[in-house]
Coordinates of C-alpha atoms and ligand atoms in Angstrom, one line a residue:
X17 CA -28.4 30.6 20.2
X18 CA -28.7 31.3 16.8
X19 CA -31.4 29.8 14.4
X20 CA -31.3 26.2 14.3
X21 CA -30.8 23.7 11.4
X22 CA -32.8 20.0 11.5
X23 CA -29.5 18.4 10.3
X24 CA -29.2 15.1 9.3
X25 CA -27.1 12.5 8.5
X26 CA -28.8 12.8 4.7
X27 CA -29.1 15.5 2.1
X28 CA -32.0 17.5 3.5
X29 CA -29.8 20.3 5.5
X30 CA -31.9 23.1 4.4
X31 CA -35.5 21.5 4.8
X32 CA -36.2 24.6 7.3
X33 CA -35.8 27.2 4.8
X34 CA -34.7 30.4 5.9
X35 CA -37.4 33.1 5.2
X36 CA -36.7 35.1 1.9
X37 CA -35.9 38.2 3.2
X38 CA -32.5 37.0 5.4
X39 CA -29.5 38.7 3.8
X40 CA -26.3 36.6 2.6
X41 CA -24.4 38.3 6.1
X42 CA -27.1 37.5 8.5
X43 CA -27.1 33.4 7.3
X44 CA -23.1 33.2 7.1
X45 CA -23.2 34.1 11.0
X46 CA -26.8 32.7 12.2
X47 CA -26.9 29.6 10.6
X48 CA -25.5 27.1 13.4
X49 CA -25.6 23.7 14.2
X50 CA -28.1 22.4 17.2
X51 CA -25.9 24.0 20.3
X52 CA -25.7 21.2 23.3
X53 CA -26.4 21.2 26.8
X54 CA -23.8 23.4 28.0
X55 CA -25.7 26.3 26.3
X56 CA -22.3 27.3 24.4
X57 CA -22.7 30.4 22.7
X58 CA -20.2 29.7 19.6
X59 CA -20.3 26.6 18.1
X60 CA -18.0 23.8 19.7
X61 CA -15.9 21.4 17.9
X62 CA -17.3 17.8 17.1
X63 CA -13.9 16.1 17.3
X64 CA -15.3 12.5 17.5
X65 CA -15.1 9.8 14.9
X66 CA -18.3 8.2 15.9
X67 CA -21.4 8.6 17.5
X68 CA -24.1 6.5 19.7
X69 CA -27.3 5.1 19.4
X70 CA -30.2 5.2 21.6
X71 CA -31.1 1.6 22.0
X72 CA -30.8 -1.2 19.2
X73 CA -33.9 -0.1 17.3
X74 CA -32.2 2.9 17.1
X75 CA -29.6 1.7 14.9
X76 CA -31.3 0.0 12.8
X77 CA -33.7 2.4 12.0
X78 CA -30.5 4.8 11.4
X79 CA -28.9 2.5 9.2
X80 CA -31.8 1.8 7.2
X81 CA -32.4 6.1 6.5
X82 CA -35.4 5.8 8.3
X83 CA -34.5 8.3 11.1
X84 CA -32.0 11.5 10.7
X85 CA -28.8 11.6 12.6
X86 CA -25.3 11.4 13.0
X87 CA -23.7 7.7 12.6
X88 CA -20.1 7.9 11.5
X89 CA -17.5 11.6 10.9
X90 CA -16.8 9.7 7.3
X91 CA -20.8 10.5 6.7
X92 CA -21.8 13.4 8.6
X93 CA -20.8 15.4 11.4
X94 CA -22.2 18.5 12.9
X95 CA -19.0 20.5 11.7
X96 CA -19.2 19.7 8.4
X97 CA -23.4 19.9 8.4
X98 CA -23.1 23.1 9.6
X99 CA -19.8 24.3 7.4
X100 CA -22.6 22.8 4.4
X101 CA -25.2 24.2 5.4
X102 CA -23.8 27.9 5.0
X103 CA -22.6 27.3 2.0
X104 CA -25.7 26.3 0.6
X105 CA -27.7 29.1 1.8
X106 CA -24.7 31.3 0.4
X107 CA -24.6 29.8 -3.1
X108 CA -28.3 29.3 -3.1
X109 CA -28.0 25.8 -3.4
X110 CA -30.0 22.9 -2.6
X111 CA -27.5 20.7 -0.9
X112 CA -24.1 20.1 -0.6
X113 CA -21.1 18.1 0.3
X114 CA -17.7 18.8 2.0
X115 CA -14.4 17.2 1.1
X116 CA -11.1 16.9 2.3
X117 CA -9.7 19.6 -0.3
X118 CA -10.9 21.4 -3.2
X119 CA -9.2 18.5 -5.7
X120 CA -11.0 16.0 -3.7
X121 CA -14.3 18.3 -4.4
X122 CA -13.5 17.9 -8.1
X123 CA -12.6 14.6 -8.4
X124 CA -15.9 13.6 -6.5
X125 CA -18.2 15.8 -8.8
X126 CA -16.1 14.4 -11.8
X127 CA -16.3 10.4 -10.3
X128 CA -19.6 10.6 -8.8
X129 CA -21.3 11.5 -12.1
X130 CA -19.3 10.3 -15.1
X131 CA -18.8 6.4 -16.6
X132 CA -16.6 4.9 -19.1
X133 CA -17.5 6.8 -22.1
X134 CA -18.3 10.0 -21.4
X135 CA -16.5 13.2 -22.4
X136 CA -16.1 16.6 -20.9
X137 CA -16.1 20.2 -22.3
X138 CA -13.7 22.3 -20.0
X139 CA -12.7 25.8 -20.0
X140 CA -8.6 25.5 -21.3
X141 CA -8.4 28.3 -18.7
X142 CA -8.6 26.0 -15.4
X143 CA -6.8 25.5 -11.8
X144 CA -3.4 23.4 -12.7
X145 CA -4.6 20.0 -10.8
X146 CA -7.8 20.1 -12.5
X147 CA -6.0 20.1 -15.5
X148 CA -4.0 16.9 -14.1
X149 CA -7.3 15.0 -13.3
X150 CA -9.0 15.5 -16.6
X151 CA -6.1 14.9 -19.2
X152 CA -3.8 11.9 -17.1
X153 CA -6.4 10.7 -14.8
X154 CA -9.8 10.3 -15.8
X155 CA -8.7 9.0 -19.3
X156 CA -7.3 5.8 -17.2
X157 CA -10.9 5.1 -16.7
X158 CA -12.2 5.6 -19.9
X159 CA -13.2 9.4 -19.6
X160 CA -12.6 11.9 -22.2
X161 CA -12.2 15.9 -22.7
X162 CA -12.0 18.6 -24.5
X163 CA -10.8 22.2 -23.8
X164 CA -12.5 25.4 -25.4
X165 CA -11.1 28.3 -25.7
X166 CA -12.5 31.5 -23.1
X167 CA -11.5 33.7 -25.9
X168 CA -13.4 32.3 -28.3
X169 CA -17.1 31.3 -27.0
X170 CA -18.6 31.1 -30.3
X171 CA -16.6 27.6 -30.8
X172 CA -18.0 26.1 -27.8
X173 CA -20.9 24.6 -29.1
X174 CA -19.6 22.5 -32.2
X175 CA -17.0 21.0 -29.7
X176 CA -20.4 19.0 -28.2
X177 CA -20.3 15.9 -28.8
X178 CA -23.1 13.3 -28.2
X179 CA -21.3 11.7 -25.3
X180 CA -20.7 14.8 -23.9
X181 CA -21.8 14.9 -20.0
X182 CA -20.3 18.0 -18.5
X183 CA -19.7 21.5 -19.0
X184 CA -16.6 22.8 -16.8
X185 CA -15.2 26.1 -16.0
X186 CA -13.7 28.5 -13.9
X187 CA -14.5 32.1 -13.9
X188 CA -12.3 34.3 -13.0
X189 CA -9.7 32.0 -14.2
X190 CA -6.6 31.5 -12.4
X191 CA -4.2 32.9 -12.7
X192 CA -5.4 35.1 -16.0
X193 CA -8.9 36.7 -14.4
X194 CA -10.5 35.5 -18.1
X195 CA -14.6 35.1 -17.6
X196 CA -17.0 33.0 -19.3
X197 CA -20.5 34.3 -19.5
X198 CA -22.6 32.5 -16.8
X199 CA -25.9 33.1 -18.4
X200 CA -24.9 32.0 -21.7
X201 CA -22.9 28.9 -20.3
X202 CA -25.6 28.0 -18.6
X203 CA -28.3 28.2 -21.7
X204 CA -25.9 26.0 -23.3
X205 CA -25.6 23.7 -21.4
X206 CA -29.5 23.2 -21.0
X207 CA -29.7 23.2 -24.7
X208 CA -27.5 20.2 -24.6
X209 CA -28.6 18.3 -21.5
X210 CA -25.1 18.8 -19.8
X211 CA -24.4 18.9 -16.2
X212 CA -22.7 22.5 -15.5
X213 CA -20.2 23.2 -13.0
X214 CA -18.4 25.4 -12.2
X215 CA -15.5 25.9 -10.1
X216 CA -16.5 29.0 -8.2
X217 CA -13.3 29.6 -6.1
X218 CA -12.1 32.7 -7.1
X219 CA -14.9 34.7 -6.8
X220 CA -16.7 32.9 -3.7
X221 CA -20.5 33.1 -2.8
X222 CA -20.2 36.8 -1.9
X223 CA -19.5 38.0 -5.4
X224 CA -20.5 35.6 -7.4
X225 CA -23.6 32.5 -7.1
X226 CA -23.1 30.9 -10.6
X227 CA -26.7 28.1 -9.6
X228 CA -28.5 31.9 -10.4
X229 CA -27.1 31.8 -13.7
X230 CA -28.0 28.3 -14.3
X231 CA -24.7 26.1 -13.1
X232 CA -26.4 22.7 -11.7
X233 CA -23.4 22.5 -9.2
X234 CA -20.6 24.5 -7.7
X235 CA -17.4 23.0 -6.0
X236 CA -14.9 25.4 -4.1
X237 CA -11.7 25.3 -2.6
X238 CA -12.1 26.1 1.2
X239 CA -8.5 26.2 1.3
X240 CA -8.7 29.6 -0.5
X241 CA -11.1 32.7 0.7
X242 CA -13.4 30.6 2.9
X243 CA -10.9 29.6 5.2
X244 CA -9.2 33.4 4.4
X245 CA -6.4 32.9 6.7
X246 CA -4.2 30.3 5.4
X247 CA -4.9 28.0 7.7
X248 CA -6.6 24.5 6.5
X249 CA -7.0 22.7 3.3
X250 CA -10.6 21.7 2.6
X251 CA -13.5 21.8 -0.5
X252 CA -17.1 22.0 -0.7
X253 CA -19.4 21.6 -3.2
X254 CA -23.1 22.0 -3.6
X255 CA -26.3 21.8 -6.2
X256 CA -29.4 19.7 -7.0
X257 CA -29.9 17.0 -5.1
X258 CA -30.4 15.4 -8.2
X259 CA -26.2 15.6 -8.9
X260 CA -25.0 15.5 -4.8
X261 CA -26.8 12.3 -4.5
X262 CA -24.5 9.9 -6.7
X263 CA -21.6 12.0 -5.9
X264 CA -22.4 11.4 -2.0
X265 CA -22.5 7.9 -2.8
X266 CA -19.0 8.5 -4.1
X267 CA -17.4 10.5 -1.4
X268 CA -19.1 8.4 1.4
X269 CA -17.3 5.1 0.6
X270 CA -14.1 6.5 -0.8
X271 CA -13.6 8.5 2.2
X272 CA -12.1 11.9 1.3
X273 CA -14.3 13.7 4.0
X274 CA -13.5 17.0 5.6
X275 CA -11.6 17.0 9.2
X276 CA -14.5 18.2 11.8
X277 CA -11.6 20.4 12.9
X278 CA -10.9 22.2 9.2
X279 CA -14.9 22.5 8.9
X280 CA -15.0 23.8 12.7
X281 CA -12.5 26.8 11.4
X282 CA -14.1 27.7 7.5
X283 CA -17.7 28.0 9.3
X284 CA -16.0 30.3 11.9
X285 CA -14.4 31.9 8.4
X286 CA -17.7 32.2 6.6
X287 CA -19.0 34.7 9.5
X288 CA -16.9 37.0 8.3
X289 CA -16.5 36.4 4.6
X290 CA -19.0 39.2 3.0
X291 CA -16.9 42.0 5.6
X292 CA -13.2 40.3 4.4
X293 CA -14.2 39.9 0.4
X294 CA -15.1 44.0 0.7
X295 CA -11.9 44.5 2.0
X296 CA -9.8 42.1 0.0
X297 CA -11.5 44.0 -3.3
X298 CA -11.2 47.7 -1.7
X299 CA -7.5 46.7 -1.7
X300 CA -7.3 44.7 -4.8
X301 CA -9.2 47.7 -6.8
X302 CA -6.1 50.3 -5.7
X303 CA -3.4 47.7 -6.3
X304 CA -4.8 47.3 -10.2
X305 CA -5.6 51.0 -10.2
X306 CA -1.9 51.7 -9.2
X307 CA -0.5 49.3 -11.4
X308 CA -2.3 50.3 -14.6
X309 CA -0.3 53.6 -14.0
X310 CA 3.2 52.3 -13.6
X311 CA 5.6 52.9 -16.2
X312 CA 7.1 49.6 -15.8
X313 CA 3.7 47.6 -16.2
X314 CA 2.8 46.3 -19.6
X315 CA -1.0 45.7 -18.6
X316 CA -2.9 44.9 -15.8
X317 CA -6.1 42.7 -15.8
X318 CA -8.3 42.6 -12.6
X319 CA -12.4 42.3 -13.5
X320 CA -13.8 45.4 -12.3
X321 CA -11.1 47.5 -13.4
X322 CA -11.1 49.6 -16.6
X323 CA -8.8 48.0 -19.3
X324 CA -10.5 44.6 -18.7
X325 CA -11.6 43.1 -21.8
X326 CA -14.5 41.8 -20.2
X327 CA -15.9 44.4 -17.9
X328 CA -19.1 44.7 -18.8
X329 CA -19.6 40.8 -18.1
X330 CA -17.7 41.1 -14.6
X331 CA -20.1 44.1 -13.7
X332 CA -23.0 41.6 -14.8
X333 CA -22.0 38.4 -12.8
X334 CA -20.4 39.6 -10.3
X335 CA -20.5 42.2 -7.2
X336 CA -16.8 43.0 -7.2
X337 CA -13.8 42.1 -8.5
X338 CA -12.3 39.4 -6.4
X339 CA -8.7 39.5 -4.4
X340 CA -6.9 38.7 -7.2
X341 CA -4.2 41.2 -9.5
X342 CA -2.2 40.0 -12.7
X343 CA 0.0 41.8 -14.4
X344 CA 2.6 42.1 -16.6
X345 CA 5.8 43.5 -15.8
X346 CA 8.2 44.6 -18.3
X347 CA 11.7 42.9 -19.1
X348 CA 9.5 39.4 -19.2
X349 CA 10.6 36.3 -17.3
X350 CA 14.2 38.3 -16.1
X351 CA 11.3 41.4 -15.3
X352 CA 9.7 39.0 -13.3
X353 CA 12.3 37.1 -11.4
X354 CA 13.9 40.5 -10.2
X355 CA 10.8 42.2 -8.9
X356 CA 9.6 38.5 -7.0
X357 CA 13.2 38.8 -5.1
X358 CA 13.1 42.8 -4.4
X359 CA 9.9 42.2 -2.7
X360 CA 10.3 42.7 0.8
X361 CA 6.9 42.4 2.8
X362 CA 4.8 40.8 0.6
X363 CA 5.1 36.7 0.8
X364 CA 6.8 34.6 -1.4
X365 CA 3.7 31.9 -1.8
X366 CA 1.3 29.7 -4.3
X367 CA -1.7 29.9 -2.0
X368 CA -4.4 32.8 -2.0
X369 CA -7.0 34.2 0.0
X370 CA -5.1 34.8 2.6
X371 CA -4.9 37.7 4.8
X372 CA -1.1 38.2 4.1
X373 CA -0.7 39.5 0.6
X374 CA 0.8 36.8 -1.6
X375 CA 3.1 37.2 -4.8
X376 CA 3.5 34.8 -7.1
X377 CA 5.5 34.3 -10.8
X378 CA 3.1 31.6 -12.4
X379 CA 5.2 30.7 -15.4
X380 CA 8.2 29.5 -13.5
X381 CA 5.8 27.9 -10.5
X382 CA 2.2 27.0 -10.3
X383 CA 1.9 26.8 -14.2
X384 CA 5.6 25.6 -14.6
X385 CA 4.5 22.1 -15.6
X386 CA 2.4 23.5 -18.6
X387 CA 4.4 24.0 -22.2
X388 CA 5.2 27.6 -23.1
X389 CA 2.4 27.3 -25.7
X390 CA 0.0 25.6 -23.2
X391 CA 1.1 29.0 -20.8
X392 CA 0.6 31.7 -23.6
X393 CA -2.6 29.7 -24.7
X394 CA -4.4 30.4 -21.4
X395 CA -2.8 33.8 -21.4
X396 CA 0.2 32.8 -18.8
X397 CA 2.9 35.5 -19.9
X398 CA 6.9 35.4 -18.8
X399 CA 6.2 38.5 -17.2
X400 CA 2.8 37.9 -15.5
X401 CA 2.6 38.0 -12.3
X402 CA 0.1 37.3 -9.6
X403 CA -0.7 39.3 -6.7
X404 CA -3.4 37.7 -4.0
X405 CA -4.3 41.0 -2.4
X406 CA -4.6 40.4 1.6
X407 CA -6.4 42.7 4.1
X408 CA -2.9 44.8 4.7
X409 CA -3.2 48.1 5.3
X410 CA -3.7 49.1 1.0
X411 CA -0.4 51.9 1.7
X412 CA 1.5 49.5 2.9
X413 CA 0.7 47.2 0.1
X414 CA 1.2 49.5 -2.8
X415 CA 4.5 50.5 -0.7
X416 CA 6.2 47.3 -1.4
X417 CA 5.1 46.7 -5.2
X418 CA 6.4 50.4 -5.7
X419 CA 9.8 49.4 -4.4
X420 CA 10.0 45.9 -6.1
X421 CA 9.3 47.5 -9.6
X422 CA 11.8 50.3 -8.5
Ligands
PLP513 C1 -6.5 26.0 -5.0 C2 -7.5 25.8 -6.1 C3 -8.1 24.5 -6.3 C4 -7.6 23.3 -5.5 O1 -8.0 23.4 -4.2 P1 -7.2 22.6 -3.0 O2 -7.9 23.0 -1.8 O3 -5.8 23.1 -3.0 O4 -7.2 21.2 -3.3 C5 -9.0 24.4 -7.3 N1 -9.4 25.4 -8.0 C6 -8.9 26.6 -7.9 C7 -9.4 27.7 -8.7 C8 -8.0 26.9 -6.9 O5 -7.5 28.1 -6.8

């Protein structure tokens, strides 16, 4: 069996630490929930809603936190412990939480931390439905926000106000790949007593682990590269223990936990998410390299490659450049339409992170809700186009972009 956690139906999942020098591989496949008395070798599925108690005593002393263990699937189960578990000793985290989805990871950092009153400084450059909860939902409650610009970090500071609670952001945005200096976010933030977070999806804990750079929390989609295969919607997010505590409160009695069966698959996923993130970036880094080169492609933005703005920063905060390609092709929004039909192996999709190599036309789907200005403001061209590089053969890839720019 591999090394064993002293999970609990409470926060302290990593209270046996794993000894310093264990690399990032090694914990994504070793850490494992307690195995059973069948001696399994891989970790079986916990599909129950409940679990039992020893005697009465038992129970009590459960219910009252003054013993560790399982009590209810809405709480804990050893899925999810062990799905959380990873993920903390990935992001180097203290604890964590999973949810039912990355939105419902949001919403329960957003609900489990801010009251009536409170405002938010976001990134403008941020995931569509997190755009949804912070400018229709959260303002039913009370909760206000204000968006800052990527582009322009030297105007983040005088948008502070003094009921400002939180600092939000995504980096690498999607879908423009814009970043936002980690280090500096994070010294801002300290200098004005706000809780950072950051929405560390695209990147995941292989290439990027924004608590080093001072973010209190991070909150992911597992949908995305941790699940890798298109297969489950789920969320995680993890932190100080000082910021999962209220939110756990939260999650616990509004219920939006994670299946055991959709935490079951993303720990199996995180086993091999350092070995699928090199691929996904060995491919992404020929796609953007071929692209930059085409004739018909206006520009091409991808983190680690050359013409990004930002590379220095990329090559600072992260270890590669993700699995995600934009770029523009030429002949805008007709450019775009004609090279998403003439695509022939490639999918037709709006998810990522998948193994299959997604295309999508932003503008006229994911960000089609947004105004044109609201688009162009967060760098969402007619032509832009988004390309979730999958673990393809890289020929075969290229093959089909070639053809569809034609
Ligand atoms: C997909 C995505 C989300 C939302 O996650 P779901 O699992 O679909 O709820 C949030 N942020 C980013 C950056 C995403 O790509």
């Amino acid at each position: 069996m591999g090394e064993q956690l002293n999970f609990t139906h409470r926060s302290n999942l990593l209270n046996s630490p794993m000894p310093d020098s264990r690399h990032f591989e090694t914990d994504a496949i070793r850490i494992q929930a307690p195995g059973s008395a069948a001696r399994e070798h891989s970790v079986p599925l916990y599909m129950t809603s409940g679990f039992t108690f020893d005697s009465a005593e038992h129970a009590r002393a459960l219910f009252a936190n003054e013993v560790d263990g399982n009590v209810y699937s809405r709480y804990s189960n050893p899925n999810t412990d062990e799905f959380v578990a990873k993920i903390c000793a990935m992001e180097g985290a203290e604890s964590g939480l999973a949810a039912a989805s990355g939105m419902a990871a949001l919403f329960g950092c957003l609900a489990g931390l801010l009251n009536q009153g409170d405002h938010v400084l976001a990134s403008r450059s941020l995931f569509g439905s997190s755009h949804q909860i912070l400018s229709q939902i959260l303002p039913r409650w009370g909760i206000s926000y204000t968006y800052a610009d990527t582009a322009r970090p030297e105007s983040w500071e005088s948008l502070i106000r003094p009921e400002t609670k939180m600092l939000f952001l995504e980096t690498p945005s999607n879908p423009g790949l814009d970043l936002v200096d980690l280090a500096w976010a994070g010294e801002l933030a300290k200098a004005h007593n706000l809780i950072f977070l950051v929405d560390n999806c695209f990147a995941t804990p292989y290439l990027q682990q924004p608590i080093a750079f001072g973010a209190d929390l991070i909150q992911h989609s597992a949908t995305k590269f941790i699940d890798g295969q298109g297969r489950a919607i789920g969320g995680v997010i993890a932190g100080s223990e000082k910021y999962i505590e209220p939110i756990r409160f939260f999650m616990r009695h509004t219920g939006p936990s994670l299946s055991p069966f959709n935490a079951w698959l993303f720990s199996k996923s995180l086993e091999t998410l350092p070995v699928r993130m090199e691929r996904h970036c060995d491919n992404a880094e020929k796609l953007a390299d071929f692209l930059g080169e085409h004739p018909k492609v206006s520009w091409v933005k991808y983190p680690f490659h050359k013409d990004h703005p930002q590379r220095e920063l990329a090559l600072k905060q992260m270890k590669r450049g993700g699995g995600v390609v934009c770029f523009e092709v030429s002949g805008g929004i007709s450019g775009a339409v004609r090279f998403m039909d003439r695509i022939t192996m490639l999918s037709r999709s709006a998810n990522l992170g998948d193994t299959r190599t997604i295309v999508t036309h932003p503008a006229t789907t994911t960000h089609s809700k947004l105004t044109e200005e609201e688009r162009l403001a967060v760098g969402i061209t007619p032509g832009l186009i988004r390309i979730a590089v999958g673990l393809e053969h890289h020929t075969d890839i290229l093959n089909d972009v070639a053809q569809a720019l034609g």
